[in-house]
Structure formats: structure tokens, C-alpha cells
Short mmCIF file of C-alpha atoms in Angstrom, two decimals:
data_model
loop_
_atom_site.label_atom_id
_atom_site.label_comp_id
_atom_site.label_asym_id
_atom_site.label_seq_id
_atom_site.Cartn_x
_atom_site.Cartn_y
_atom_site.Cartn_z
CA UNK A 1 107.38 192.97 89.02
CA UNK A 2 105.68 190.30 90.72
CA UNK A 3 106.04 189.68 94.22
CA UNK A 4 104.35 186.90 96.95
CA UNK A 5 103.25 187.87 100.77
CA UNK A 6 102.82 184.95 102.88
CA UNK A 7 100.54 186.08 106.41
CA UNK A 8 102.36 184.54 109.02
CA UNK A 9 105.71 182.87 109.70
CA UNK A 10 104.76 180.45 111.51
CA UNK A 11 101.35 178.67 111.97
CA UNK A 12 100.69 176.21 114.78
CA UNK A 13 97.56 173.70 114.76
CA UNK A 14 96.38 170.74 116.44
CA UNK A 15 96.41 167.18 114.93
CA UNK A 16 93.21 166.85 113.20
CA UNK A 17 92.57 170.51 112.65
CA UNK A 18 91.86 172.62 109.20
CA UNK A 19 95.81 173.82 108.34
CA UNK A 20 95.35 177.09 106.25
CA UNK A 21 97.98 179.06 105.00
CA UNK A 22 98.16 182.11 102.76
CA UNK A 23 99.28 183.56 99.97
CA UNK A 24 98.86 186.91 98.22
CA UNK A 25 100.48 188.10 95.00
CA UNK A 26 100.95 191.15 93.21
CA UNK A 27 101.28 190.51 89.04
CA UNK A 28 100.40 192.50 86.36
CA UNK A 29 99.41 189.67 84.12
CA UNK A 30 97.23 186.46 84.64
CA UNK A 31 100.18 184.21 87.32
CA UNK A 32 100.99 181.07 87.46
CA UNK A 33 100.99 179.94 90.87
CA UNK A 34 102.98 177.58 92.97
CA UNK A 35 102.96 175.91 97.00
CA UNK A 36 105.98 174.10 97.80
CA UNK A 37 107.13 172.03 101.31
CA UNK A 38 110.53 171.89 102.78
CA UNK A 39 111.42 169.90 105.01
CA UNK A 40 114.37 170.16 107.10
CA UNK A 41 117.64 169.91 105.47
CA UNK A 42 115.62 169.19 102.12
CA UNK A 43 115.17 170.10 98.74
CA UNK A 44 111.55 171.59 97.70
CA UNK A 45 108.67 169.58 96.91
CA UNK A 46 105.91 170.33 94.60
CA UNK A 47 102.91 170.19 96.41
CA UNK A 48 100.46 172.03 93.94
CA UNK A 49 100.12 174.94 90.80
CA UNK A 50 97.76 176.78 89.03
CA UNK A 51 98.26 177.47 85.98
CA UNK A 52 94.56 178.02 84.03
CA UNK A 53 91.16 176.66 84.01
CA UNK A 54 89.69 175.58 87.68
CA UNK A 55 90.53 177.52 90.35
CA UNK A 56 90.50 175.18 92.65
CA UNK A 57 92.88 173.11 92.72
CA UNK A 58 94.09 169.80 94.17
CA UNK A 59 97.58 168.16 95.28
CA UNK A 60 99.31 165.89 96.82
CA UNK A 61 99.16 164.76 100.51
CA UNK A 62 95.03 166.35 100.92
CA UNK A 63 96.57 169.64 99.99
CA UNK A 64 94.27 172.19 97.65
CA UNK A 65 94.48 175.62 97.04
CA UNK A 66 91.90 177.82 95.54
CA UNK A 67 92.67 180.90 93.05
CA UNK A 68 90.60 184.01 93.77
CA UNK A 69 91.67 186.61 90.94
CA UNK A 70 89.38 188.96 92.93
CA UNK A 71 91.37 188.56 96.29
CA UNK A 72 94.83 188.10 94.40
CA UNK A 73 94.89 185.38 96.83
CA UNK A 74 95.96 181.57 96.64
CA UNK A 75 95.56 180.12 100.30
CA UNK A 76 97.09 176.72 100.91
CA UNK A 77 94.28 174.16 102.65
CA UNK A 78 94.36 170.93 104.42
CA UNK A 79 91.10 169.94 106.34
CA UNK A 80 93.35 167.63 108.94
CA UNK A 81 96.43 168.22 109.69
CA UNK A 82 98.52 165.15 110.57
CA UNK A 83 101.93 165.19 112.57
CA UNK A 84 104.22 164.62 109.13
CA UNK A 85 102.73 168.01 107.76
CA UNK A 86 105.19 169.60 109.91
CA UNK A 87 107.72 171.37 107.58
CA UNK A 88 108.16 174.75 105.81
CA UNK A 89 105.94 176.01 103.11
CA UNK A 90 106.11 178.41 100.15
CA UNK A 91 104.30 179.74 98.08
CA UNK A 92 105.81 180.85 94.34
CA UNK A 93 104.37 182.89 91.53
CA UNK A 94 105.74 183.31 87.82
CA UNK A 95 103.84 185.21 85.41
CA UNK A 96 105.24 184.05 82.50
CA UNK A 97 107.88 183.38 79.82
CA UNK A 98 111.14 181.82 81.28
CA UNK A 99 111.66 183.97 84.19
CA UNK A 100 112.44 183.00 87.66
CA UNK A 101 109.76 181.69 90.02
CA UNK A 102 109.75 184.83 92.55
CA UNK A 103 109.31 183.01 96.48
CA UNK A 104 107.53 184.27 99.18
CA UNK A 105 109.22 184.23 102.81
CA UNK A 106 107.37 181.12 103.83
CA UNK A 107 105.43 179.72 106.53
CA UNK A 108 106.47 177.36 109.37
CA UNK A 109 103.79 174.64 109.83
CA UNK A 110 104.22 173.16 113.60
CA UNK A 111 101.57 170.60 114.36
CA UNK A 112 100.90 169.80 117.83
CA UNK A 113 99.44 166.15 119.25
CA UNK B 1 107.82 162.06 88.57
CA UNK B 2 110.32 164.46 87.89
CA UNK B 3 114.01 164.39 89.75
CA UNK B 4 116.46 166.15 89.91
CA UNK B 5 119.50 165.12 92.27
CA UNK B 6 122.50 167.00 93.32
CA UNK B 7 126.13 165.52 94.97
CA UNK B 8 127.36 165.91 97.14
CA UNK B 9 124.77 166.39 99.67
CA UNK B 10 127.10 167.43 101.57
CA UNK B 11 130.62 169.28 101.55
CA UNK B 12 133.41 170.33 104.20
CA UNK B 13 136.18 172.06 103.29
CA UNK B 14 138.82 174.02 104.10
CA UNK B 15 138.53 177.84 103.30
CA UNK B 16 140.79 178.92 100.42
CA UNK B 17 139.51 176.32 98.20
CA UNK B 18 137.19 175.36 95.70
CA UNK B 19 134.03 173.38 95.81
CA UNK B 20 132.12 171.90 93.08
CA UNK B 21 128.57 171.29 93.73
CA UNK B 22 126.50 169.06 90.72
CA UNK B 23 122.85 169.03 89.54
CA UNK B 24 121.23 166.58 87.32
CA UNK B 25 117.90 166.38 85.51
CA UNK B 26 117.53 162.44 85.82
CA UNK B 27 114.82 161.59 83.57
CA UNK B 28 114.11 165.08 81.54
CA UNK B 29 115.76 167.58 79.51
CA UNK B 30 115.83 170.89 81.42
CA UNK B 31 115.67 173.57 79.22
CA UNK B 32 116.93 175.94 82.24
CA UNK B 33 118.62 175.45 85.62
CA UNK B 34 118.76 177.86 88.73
CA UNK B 35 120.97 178.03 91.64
CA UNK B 36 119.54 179.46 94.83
CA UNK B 37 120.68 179.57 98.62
CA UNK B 38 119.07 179.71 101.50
CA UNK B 39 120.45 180.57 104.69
CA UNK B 40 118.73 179.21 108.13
CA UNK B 41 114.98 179.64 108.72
CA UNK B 42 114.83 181.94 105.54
CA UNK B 43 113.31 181.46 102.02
CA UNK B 44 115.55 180.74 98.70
CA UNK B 45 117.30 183.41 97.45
CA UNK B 46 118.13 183.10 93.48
CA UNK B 47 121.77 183.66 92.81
CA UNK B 48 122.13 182.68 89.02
CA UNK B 49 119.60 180.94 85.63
CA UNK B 50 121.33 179.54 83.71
CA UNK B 51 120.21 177.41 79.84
CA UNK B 52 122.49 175.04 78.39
CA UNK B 53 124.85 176.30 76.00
CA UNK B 54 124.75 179.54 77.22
CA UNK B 55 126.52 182.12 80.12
CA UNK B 56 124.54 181.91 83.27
CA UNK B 57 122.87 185.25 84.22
CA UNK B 58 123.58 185.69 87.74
CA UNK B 59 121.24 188.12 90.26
CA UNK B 60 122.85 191.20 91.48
CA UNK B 61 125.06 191.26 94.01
CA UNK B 62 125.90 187.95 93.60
CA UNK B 63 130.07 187.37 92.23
CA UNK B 64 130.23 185.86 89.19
CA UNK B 65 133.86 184.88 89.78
CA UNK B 66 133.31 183.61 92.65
CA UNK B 67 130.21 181.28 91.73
CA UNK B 68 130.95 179.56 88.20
CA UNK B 69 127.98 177.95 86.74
CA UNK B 70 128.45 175.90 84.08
CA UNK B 71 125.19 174.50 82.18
CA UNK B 72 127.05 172.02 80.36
CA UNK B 73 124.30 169.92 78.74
CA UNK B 74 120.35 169.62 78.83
CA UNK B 75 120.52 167.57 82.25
CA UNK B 76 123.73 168.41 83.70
CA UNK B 77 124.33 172.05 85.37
CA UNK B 78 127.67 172.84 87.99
CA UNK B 79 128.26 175.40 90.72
CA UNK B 80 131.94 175.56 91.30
CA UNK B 81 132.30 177.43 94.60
CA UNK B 82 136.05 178.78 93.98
CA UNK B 83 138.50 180.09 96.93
CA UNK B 84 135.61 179.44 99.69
CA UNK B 85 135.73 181.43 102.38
CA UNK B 86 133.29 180.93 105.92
CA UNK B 87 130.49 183.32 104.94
CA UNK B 88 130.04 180.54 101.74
CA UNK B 89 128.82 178.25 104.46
CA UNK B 90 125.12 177.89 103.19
CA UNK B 91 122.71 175.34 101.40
CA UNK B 92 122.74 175.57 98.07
CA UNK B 93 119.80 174.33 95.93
CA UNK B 94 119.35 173.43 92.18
CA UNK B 95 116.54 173.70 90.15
CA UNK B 96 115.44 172.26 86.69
CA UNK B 97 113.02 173.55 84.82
CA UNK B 98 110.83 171.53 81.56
CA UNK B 99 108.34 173.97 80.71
CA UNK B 100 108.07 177.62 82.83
CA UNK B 101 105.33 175.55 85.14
CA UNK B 102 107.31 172.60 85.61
CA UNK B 103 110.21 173.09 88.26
CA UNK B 104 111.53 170.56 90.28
CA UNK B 105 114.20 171.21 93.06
CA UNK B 106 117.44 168.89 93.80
CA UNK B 107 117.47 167.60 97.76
CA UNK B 108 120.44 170.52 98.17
CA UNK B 109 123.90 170.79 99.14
CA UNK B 110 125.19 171.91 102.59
CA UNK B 111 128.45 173.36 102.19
CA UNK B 112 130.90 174.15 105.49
CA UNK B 113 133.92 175.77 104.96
CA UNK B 114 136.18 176.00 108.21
#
């Protein structure tokens, strides 16, 4: 079964700097991978997948994430963090068919002025 | 983009009763729908999936009779919360899902039962 570690509940950074967050899985097929942002007393937003063909990939608000098969990683990036990044993130994998995306823990993003 | 909305957004009630919570795909068909929870400061936790037409199949350890889920058409899925008790005080989240990568989460219900 498939299961997500996010490093770190909570990850503090200064307006302005590189926000990195990350993600390892554990699948025994090719995933699908997922980020996600909560913010409080919210439902979850989309903020990027992978599903095939570049690794790297691009969402919204500056977000990108890059695939590394090799690592089994999928690290969350931002090169600037701005205040209204402030909110919870997780990452998700499914590996494939219709079954549930499996969550990791996720990762409190405080961003200090 | 995709939305999905839920209502009430909020819910307080007394405990003994029963609490419907509602999820709608506005502008897709959702070939599934999940309910999850999440408690303070901790991730989702899946309690049932359920596709239209069909029983929902609910995690373990979560009460069936307890949490009715009704998938009644392609954009319309209910959590009935029945005889609520305090320890049912949580936030309760829908999801809709298109296509396995497509999911897109409802803004969540916070239930309070005194």
C-alpha cells in the first residue's frame, strides 16, 4: 500500500525566502502525485499534480514541484515566500484506479515579516 | 475551475440528534465522492467513498449506522450524522472526484454538538 511522509510539521521562513517542503512516498507502481493548501477553517485547494511526462512541474500561486523517481521524492518549492502562503500543506499520492488519495500528515507553513 | 460546495458550513446542535451535512459537484459529474474528517491541527482522515447509485464503502472503524452516506446522483452526495453525540464535534470535508487525478474538496462543514 502506498503511503506519504512529509519531513517536518511545521516549517518557518522569512518573507522573501525559498519555502521548501517535502514529500516522500512509498508505491509499488508509477504514483500520481498531489500538494494541496489548507487554510484555516477551509476546504483543500489544489495547488499542483503529477501525473506523467515532465517531472517538473508547475502550479498555482509560484508553486512547483519536481518528481525524482530515484529519490521517491516530490518536494513542494516556492522561491519567495509571501505572508498569504501561510496555511497548511499536504501532500497526496494515488497510484491508480479509483482508490482513495492516501494524505500525508502535513506541514505547517508560518511565514515571518 | 472545478467546485464543489457543501451546506451548511456550519452546524450546532443538540446531542441526540441528527445532522445532515450536503456536497455538490457544481459544474461536473463526479463519478465518486469521499467523506473525510479532520480533527484540529491533524491531516484528513477518510471515513467513507462512495459512487452514485451505489452503497458507500466506509473505512474501518468508522459506524456505518451512525454516518449514512447517500450518493444520490452524479453531483449530489449526503452525510447524515444520526443521534450526534459530543465526540461527533469535528470538520467534515467532501470530496468529488472526475477522473482518479481530478479531486476537488468542498470548503467543509464544522459540526458542534453540545
Amino acid at each position: 500500500a502506498q503511503s506519504v511522509t512529509q519531513l517536518g510539521s511545521h516549517v518557518s521562513v522569512s518573507e522573501g525566502a525559498l519555502v521548501l517542503l517535502r514529500c516522500n512516498y512509498s508505491s509499488s507502481v508509477p504514483p500520481y502525485l498531489f500538494w494541496y493548501v489548507q487554510y484555516p477553517n477551509q476546504g483543500l485547494q489544489l495547488l499542483l499534480k503529477y501525473t506523467t511526462g515532465a517531472t517538473l512541474v508547475k502550479g498555482i500561486n509560484g508553486f512547483e514541484a519536481e518528481f525524482k523517481k530515484s529519490e521517491t521524492s516530490f518536494h513542494l518549492t516556492k522561491p519567495s515566500a509571501h505572508m498569504s502562503d501561510a496555511a497548511e500543506y499536504f501532500c497526496a499520492v494515488i497510484d491508480s484506479g479509483n482508490t482513495p488519495l492516501v494524505f500525508g500528515k502535513g506541514t505547517r507553513l508560518s511565514v515571518i515579516a | 475551475g472545478a467546485v464543489v460546495s457543501q451546506h451548511p458550513s456550519w452546524v450546532i446542535c443538540k446531542s441526540g440528534t441528527s445532522v445532515k451535512i450536503e456536497c455538490r459537484s457544481l459544474d461536473f459529474q463526479a463519478t465518486t465522492m469521499f467523506w473525510y474528517r479532520q480533527f484540529p491541527k491533524q491531516s484528513l482522515m477518510l471515513m467513507a467513498t462512495s459512487n452514485e447509485g451505489s452503497k458507500a464503502t466506509y473505512e474501518q472503524g468508522v459506524e456505518k449506522d451512525k454516518f449514512l452516506i447517500n450518493h444520490a446522483s452524479l453531483t449530489l452526495s449526503t452525510l447524515t450524522v444520526t443521534s450526534a453525540h459530543p465526540e461527533d464535534s469535528s470538520f467534515y470535508i467532501c470530496s468529488a472526484r472526475q477522473v482518479f487525478y481530478e479531486q476537488y474538496f468542498g470548503p467543509g462543514t464544522r459540526l458542534t454538538v453540545t
